[in-house]
Amino acid sequence: MFRVLGRNALRTQGMQSLRWASVSGIQGIERITYVKKIKMNGEACKKCGEVTERLEKADQFKQIDEVLIADERDESSAGMAIAQKHSVERAPFFVVEKADGSVDIYTIYFEFVKKVLKGKANEAEALKDTMEQNRDVLDMI
């Protein structure tokens, strides 16, 4: 009678699919995934550690549905697969799946907080984060 369509949906014969909301409780968002990286030498990436600390300090982990590890030593790891699927080359990043079927990717923590969690970010830290993420394209004086 029931057929599983995916993690977030269930279909009964002759009935529409039911969609489950994200643990975030944010209307229109079905799932928030946080992807962090383990480097080739087995160490966690520094930026991932910083973002994890910020999530914990701001009590935002409760709004994350899933945490995946992109392990550089294992190309088939769940985090590496999702990074490849969405053409993301930086970690950490957030994958926000919306109820309308669209997906937004955030590689900057403060942008994610502002646009998705609707929180306020420290502007100095946000600017620093943005500059670090775009080091290769910014012309520093």
PDB file of C-alpha atoms in Angstrom:
ATOM      1  CA  MET A   1       0.000   0.000   0.000  1.00  0.00           C
ATOM      2  CA  PHE A   2       2.829   2.447   0.809  1.00  0.00           C
ATOM      3  CA  ARG A   3       5.769   3.116  -1.450  1.00  0.00           C
ATOM      4  CA  VAL A   4       8.786   5.101  -0.278  1.00  0.00           C
ATOM      5  CA  LEU A   5       9.728   7.818  -2.766  1.00  0.00           C
ATOM      6  CA  GLY A   6      12.629   9.270  -0.866  1.00  0.00           C
ATOM      7  CA  ARG A   7      13.586  10.399   2.588  1.00  0.00           C
ATOM      8  CA  ASN A   8      11.049  13.205   2.709  1.00  0.00           C
ATOM      9  CA  ALA A   9       8.021  11.787   0.922  1.00  0.00           C
ATOM     10  CA  LEU A  10       5.583   8.929   1.139  1.00  0.00           C
ATOM     11  CA  ARG A  11       2.953   8.007  -1.440  1.00  0.00           C
ATOM     12  CA  THR A  12      -0.132   5.886  -1.111  1.00  0.00           C
ATOM     13  CA  GLN A  13      -1.922   4.494  -4.121  1.00  0.00           C
ATOM     14  CA  GLY A  14      -4.201   7.168  -5.518  1.00  0.00           C
ATOM     15  CA  MET A  15      -3.107   9.853  -3.047  1.00  0.00           C
ATOM     16  CA  GLN A  16      -0.750  12.804  -3.328  1.00  0.00           C
ATOM     17  CA  SER A  17       2.678  12.591  -1.761  1.00  0.00           C
ATOM     18  CA  LEU A  18       3.101  13.937   1.732  1.00  0.00           C
ATOM     19  CA  ARG A  19       6.165  16.090   2.335  1.00  0.00           C
ATOM     20  CA  TRP A  20       7.876  16.280   5.695  1.00  0.00           C
ATOM     21  CA  ALA A  21       9.257  19.572   6.941  1.00  0.00           C
ATOM     22  CA  SER A  22      12.824  20.213   7.956  1.00  0.00           C
ATOM     23  CA  VAL A  23      13.722  20.076  11.635  1.00  0.00           C
ATOM     24  CA  SER A  24      14.490  23.780  11.181  1.00  0.00           C
ATOM     25  CA  GLY A  25      10.777  24.536  11.233  1.00  0.00           C
ATOM     26  CA  ILE A  26      11.349  27.150   8.526  1.00  0.00           C
ATOM     27  CA  GLN A  27       8.386  27.314   6.182  1.00  0.00           C
ATOM     28  CA  GLY A  28       9.214  26.263   2.627  1.00  0.00           C
ATOM     29  CA  ILE A  29      12.380  24.360   3.564  1.00  0.00           C
ATOM     30  CA  GLU A  30      12.370  20.577   3.523  1.00  0.00           C
ATOM     31  CA  ARG A  31      15.962  19.791   4.374  1.00  0.00           C
ATOM     32  CA  ILE A  32      19.166  21.541   5.439  1.00  0.00           C
ATOM     33  CA  THR A  33      22.407  19.622   5.020  1.00  0.00           C
ATOM     34  CA  TYR A  34      25.736  20.813   6.408  1.00  0.00           C
ATOM     35  CA  VAL A  35      28.780  19.416   4.629  1.00  0.00           C
ATOM     36  CA  LYS A  36      32.207  19.598   6.218  1.00  0.00           C
ATOM     37  CA  LYS A  37      35.531  18.278   4.996  1.00  0.00           C
ATOM     38  CA  ILE A  38      38.238  15.904   6.160  1.00  0.00           C
ATOM     39  CA  LYS A  39      41.515  16.676   4.408  1.00  0.00           C
ATOM     40  CA  MET A  40      43.751  14.171   2.690  1.00  0.00           C
ATOM     41  CA  ASN A  41      45.952  13.980   5.819  1.00  0.00           C
ATOM     42  CA  GLY A  42      42.924  12.980   7.940  1.00  0.00           C
ATOM     43  CA  GLU A  43      42.557  16.319   9.705  1.00  0.00           C
ATOM     44  CA  ALA A  44      39.348  18.330   9.754  1.00  0.00           C
ATOM     45  CA  CYS A  45      39.478  21.477   7.673  1.00  0.00           C
ATOM     46  CA  LYS A  46      40.127  24.594   9.756  1.00  0.00           C
ATOM     47  CA  LYS A  47      37.220  26.589   8.326  1.00  0.00           C
ATOM     48  CA  CYS A  48      34.849  23.664   8.958  1.00  0.00           C
ATOM     49  CA  GLY A  49      35.869  23.689  12.602  1.00  0.00           C
ATOM     50  CA  GLU A  50      35.232  27.427  12.848  1.00  0.00           C
ATOM     51  CA  VAL A  51      31.784  27.128  11.262  1.00  0.00           C
ATOM     52  CA  THR A  52      30.899  24.160  13.491  1.00  0.00           C
ATOM     53  CA  GLU A  53      31.852  26.242  16.547  1.00  0.00           C
ATOM     54  CA  ARG A  54      29.672  29.120  15.329  1.00  0.00           C
ATOM     55  CA  LEU A  55      26.727  26.762  14.764  1.00  0.00           C
ATOM     56  CA  GLU A  56      27.135  25.337  18.269  1.00  0.00           C
ATOM     57  CA  LYS A  57      27.645  28.704  19.949  1.00  0.00           C
ATOM     58  CA  ALA A  58      24.546  30.175  18.280  1.00  0.00           C
ATOM     59  CA  ASP A  59      22.503  27.010  19.033  1.00  0.00           C
ATOM     60  CA  GLN A  60      21.833  26.585  15.290  1.00  0.00           C
ATOM     61  CA  PHE A  61      22.677  22.877  14.998  1.00  0.00           C
ATOM     62  CA  LYS A  62      19.110  22.052  15.986  1.00  0.00           C
ATOM     63  CA  GLN A  63      18.043  23.519  12.635  1.00  0.00           C
ATOM     64  CA  ILE A  64      20.340  21.257  10.595  1.00  0.00           C
ATOM     65  CA  ASP A  65      18.740  18.047   9.319  1.00  0.00           C
ATOM     66  CA  GLU A  66      21.924  16.236   8.336  1.00  0.00           C
ATOM     67  CA  VAL A  67      25.691  16.600   8.600  1.00  0.00           C
ATOM     68  CA  LEU A  68      27.788  14.944   5.907  1.00  0.00           C
ATOM     69  CA  ILE A  69      31.539  14.486   5.708  1.00  0.00           C
ATOM     70  CA  ALA A  70      33.374  15.185   2.465  1.00  0.00           C
ATOM     71  CA  ASP A  71      36.418  12.978   2.997  1.00  0.00           C
ATOM     72  CA  GLU A  72      39.165  13.805   0.492  1.00  0.00           C
ATOM     73  CA  ARG A  73      40.575  10.312   1.068  1.00  0.00           C
ATOM     74  CA  ASP A  74      37.323   8.742  -0.120  1.00  0.00           C
ATOM     75  CA  GLU A  75      35.813  10.161  -3.314  1.00  0.00           C
ATOM     76  CA  SER A  76      32.685   8.068  -2.690  1.00  0.00           C
ATOM     77  CA  SER A  77      31.978   9.613   0.733  1.00  0.00           C
ATOM     78  CA  ALA A  78      28.515  11.156   1.048  1.00  0.00           C
ATOM     79  CA  GLY A  79      29.893  14.678   1.348  1.00  0.00           C
ATOM     80  CA  MET A  80      32.113  14.312  -1.726  1.00  0.00           C
ATOM     81  CA  ALA A  81      29.157  12.939  -3.705  1.00  0.00           C
ATOM     82  CA  ILE A  82      26.892  15.870  -2.810  1.00  0.00           C
ATOM     83  CA  ALA A  83      29.691  18.361  -3.507  1.00  0.00           C
ATOM     84  CA  GLN A  84      30.190  16.832  -6.930  1.00  0.00           C
ATOM     85  CA  LYS A  85      26.439  16.726  -7.607  1.00  0.00           C
ATOM     86  CA  HIS A  86      26.146  20.475  -6.941  1.00  0.00           C
ATOM     87  CA  SER A  87      29.591  21.436  -8.367  1.00  0.00           C
ATOM     88  CA  VAL A  88      30.809  22.786  -5.034  1.00  0.00           C
ATOM     89  CA  GLU A  89      34.567  23.038  -4.618  1.00  0.00           C
ATOM     90  CA  ARG A  90      34.755  24.632  -1.157  1.00  0.00           C
ATOM     91  CA  ALA A  91      33.914  23.380   2.279  1.00  0.00           C
ATOM     92  CA  PRO A  92      32.087  23.808   4.469  1.00  0.00           C
ATOM     93  CA  PHE A  93      28.835  24.396   2.659  1.00  0.00           C
ATOM     94  CA  PHE A  94      25.104  24.122   3.213  1.00  0.00           C
ATOM     95  CA  VAL A  95      22.545  22.525   0.899  1.00  0.00           C
ATOM     96  CA  VAL A  96      19.041  23.901   1.378  1.00  0.00           C
ATOM     97  CA  GLU A  97      16.299  21.863  -0.289  1.00  0.00           C
ATOM     98  CA  LYS A  98      13.074  23.798  -0.674  1.00  0.00           C
ATOM     99  CA  ALA A  99       9.483  22.624  -0.853  1.00  0.00           C
ATOM    100  CA  ASP A 100       9.204  23.838  -4.455  1.00  0.00           C
ATOM    101  CA  GLY A 101      11.967  21.408  -5.466  1.00  0.00           C
ATOM    102  CA  SER A 102      14.700  24.018  -5.839  1.00  0.00           C
ATOM    103  CA  VAL A 103      18.048  23.741  -4.075  1.00  0.00           C
ATOM    104  CA  ASP A 104      20.219  26.587  -2.787  1.00  0.00           C
ATOM    105  CA  ILE A 105      23.898  26.158  -1.961  1.00  0.00           C
ATOM    106  CA  TYR A 106      25.660  28.402   0.554  1.00  0.00           C
ATOM    107  CA  THR A 107      29.452  28.338   0.868  1.00  0.00           C
ATOM    108  CA  ILE A 108      29.520  31.306   3.242  1.00  0.00           C
ATOM    109  CA  TYR A 109      28.187  30.662   6.744  1.00  0.00           C
ATOM    110  CA  PHE A 110      27.043  34.226   7.379  1.00  0.00           C
ATOM    111  CA  GLU A 111      25.091  34.357   4.121  1.00  0.00           C
ATOM    112  CA  PHE A 112      23.425  31.066   5.096  1.00  0.00           C
ATOM    113  CA  VAL A 113      22.512  32.437   8.532  1.00  0.00           C
ATOM    114  CA  LYS A 114      21.148  35.684   7.132  1.00  0.00           C
ATOM    115  CA  LYS A 115      19.167  34.258   4.211  1.00  0.00           C
ATOM    116  CA  VAL A 116      18.020  30.898   5.571  1.00  0.00           C
ATOM    117  CA  LEU A 117      18.025  31.040   9.355  1.00  0.00           C
ATOM    118  CA  LYS A 118      17.088  34.733   9.291  1.00  0.00           C
ATOM    119  CA  GLY A 119      19.652  35.443  11.966  1.00  0.00           C
ATOM    120  CA  LYS A 120      21.912  38.396  12.435  1.00  0.00           C
ATOM    121  CA  ALA A 121      25.554  37.962  11.701  1.00  0.00           C
ATOM    122  CA  ASN A 122      28.468  39.937  13.058  1.00  0.00           C
ATOM    123  CA  GLU A 123      29.324  42.182  10.077  1.00  0.00           C
ATOM    124  CA  ALA A 124      33.073  42.182  10.719  1.00  0.00           C
ATOM    125  CA  GLU A 125      33.144  38.381  10.879  1.00  0.00           C
ATOM    126  CA  ALA A 126      30.907  38.153   7.812  1.00  0.00           C
ATOM    127  CA  LEU A 127      33.255  40.403   5.823  1.00  0.00           C
ATOM    128  CA  LYS A 128      36.288  38.402   6.966  1.00  0.00           C
ATOM    129  CA  ASP A 129      34.554  35.164   5.992  1.00  0.00           C
ATOM    130  CA  THR A 130      33.603  36.531   2.560  1.00  0.00           C
ATOM    131  CA  MET A 131      37.157  37.734   1.940  1.00  0.00           C
ATOM    132  CA  GLU A 132      38.638  34.383   2.954  1.00  0.00           C
ATOM    133  CA  GLN A 133      36.236  32.521   0.655  1.00  0.00           C
ATOM    134  CA  ASN A 134      37.136  34.786  -2.274  1.00  0.00           C
ATOM    135  CA  ARG A 135      40.846  35.213  -1.652  1.00  0.00           C
ATOM    136  CA  ASP A 136      41.704  34.203  -5.213  1.00  0.00           C
ATOM    137  CA  VAL A 137      39.453  36.820  -6.854  1.00  0.00           C
ATOM    138  CA  LEU A 138      39.939  39.766  -4.517  1.00  0.00           C
ATOM    139  CA  ASP A 139      42.675  42.280  -5.169  1.00  0.00           C
ATOM    140  CA  MET A 140      43.896  43.130  -1.685  1.00  0.00           C
ATOM    141  CA  ILE A 141      45.635  46.446  -0.966  1.00  0.00           C
TER     142      ILE A 141
END
